[in-house]
Short mmCIF file of C-alpha atoms in Angstrom, two decimals:
data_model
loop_
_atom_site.label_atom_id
_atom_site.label_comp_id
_atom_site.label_asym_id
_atom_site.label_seq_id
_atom_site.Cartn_x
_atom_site.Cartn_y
_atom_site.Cartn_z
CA UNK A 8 0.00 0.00 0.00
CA UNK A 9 1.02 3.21 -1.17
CA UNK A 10 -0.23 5.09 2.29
CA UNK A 11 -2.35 7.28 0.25
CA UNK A 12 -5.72 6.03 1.58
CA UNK A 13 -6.39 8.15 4.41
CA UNK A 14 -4.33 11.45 3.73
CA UNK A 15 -6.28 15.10 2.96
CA UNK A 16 -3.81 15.30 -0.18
CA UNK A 17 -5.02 12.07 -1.78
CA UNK A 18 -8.07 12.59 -4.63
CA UNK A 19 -9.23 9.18 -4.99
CA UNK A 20 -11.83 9.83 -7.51
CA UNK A 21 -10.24 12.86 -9.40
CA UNK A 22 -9.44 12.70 -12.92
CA UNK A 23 -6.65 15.03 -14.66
CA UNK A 24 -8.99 17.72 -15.82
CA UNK A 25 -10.50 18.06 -12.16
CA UNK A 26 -7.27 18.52 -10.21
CA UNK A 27 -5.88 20.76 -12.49
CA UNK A 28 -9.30 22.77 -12.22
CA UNK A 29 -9.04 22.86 -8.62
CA UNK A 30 -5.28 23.50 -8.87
CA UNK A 31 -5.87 27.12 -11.07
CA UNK A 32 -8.51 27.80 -8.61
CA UNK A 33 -6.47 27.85 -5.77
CA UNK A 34 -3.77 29.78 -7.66
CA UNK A 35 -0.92 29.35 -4.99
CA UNK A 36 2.43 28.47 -5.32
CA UNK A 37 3.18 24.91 -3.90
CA UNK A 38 -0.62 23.84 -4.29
CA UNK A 39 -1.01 20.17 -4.69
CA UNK A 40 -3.06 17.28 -4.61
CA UNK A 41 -1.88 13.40 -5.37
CA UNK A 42 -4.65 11.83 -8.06
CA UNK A 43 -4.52 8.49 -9.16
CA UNK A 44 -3.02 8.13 -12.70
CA UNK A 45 -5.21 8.25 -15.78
CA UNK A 46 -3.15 5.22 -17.16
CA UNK A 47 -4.03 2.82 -15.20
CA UNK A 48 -1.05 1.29 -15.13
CA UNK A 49 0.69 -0.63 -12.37
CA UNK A 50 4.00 0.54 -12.88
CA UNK A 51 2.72 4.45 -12.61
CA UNK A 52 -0.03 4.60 -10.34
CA UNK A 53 -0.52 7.84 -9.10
CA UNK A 54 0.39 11.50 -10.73
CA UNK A 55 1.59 14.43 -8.15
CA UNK A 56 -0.13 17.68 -9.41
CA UNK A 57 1.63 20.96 -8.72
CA UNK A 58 0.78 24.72 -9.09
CA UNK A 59 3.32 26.74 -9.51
CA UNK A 60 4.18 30.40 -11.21
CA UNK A 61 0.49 30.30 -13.02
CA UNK A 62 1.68 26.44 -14.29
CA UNK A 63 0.04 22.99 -13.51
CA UNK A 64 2.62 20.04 -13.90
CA UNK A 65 1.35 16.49 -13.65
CA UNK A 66 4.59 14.82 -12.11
CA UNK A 67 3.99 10.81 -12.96
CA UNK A 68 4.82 8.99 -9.53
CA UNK A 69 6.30 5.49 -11.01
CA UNK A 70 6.16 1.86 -8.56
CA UNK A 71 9.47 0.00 -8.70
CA UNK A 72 8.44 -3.67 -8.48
CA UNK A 73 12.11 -4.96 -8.23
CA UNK A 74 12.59 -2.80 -4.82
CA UNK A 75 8.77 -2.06 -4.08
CA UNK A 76 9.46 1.73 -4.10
CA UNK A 77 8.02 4.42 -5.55
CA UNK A 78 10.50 7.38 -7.76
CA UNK A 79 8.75 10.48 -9.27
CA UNK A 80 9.38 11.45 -13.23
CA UNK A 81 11.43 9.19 -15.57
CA UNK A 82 13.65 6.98 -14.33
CA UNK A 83 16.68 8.36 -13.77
CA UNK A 84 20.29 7.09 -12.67
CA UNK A 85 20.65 8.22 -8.92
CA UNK A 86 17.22 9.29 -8.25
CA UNK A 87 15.35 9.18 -5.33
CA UNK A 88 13.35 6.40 -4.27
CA UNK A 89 10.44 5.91 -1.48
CA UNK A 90 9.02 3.66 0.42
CA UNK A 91 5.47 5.15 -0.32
CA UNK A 92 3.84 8.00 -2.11
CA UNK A 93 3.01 9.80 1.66
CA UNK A 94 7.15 9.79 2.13
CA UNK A 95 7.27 11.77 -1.06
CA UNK A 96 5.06 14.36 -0.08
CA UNK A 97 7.23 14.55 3.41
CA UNK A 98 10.11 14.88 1.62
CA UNK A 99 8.83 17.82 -0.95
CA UNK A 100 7.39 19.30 1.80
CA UNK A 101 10.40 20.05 2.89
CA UNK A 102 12.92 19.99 0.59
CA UNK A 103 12.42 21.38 -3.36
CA UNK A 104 10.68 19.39 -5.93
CA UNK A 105 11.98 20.23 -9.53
CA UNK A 106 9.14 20.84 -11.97
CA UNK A 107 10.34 20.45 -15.24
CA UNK A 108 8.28 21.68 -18.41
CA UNK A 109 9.07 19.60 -21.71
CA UNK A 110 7.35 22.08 -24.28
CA UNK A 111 9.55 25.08 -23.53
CA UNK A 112 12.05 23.46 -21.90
CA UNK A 113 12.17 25.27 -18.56
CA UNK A 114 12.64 24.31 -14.95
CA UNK A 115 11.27 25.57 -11.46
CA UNK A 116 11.60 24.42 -8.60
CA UNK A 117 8.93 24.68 -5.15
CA UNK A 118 8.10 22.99 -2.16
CA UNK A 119 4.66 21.18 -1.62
CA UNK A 120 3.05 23.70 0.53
CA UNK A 121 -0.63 23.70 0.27
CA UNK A 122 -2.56 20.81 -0.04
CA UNK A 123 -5.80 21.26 -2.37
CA UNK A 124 -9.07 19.68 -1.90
CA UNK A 125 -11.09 18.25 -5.07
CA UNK A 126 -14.93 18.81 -4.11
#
């Protein structure tokens, strides 16, 4: 188990076009919410959805079956792995996430600071 379940940041029945909805509504830096992916696929389960500088970035959250961990983004040599989805949050809560954006190339960087409801 991912330790999703019972956590206010976990939208168990949110689709992409919801969170990011309720993402631009909030309209804070660090906003997010943890969705279930639209994939349905074992190996990415769940999607981390950020606000940041007027943006929404869907940041796939992948499962590692050979360690049973979980690594955000494409796999990557040296990345950071978790024991479950609720000790990435901790982590970005405290330390900076990198958002990367693919169509113009850019990065940011913020902190998971506010946690968005989906109602």
């Amino acid at each position: 188990d991912a330790g999703v379940h019972s956590k206010a940041w976990y939208a168990a029945t949110c689709d992409r076009k919801m969170a990011e909805d309720a993402l631009y509504r909030s309209n804070k830096d660090g906003s997010f919410l943890i969705r279930k992916s639209s994939g349905q696929d074992s190996r990415q389960p769940y999607t981390l959805v950020v606000f940041y500088n007027r943006r929404v970035y869907n940041v796939p959250i992948r499962f590692i079956e050979s360690t049973k961990q979980y690594a955000l983004g494409r796999e990557k040599s040296g990345e950071e792995r978790f024991d479950s989805v609720a000790e990435i949050v901790e982590n970005h809560q405290r330390t900076s996430l990198v958002l990367i954006d693919s169509q113009n190339n850019t990065k940011d960087s913020t902190k998971l600071k506010h946690i968005v409801r989906v109602s």
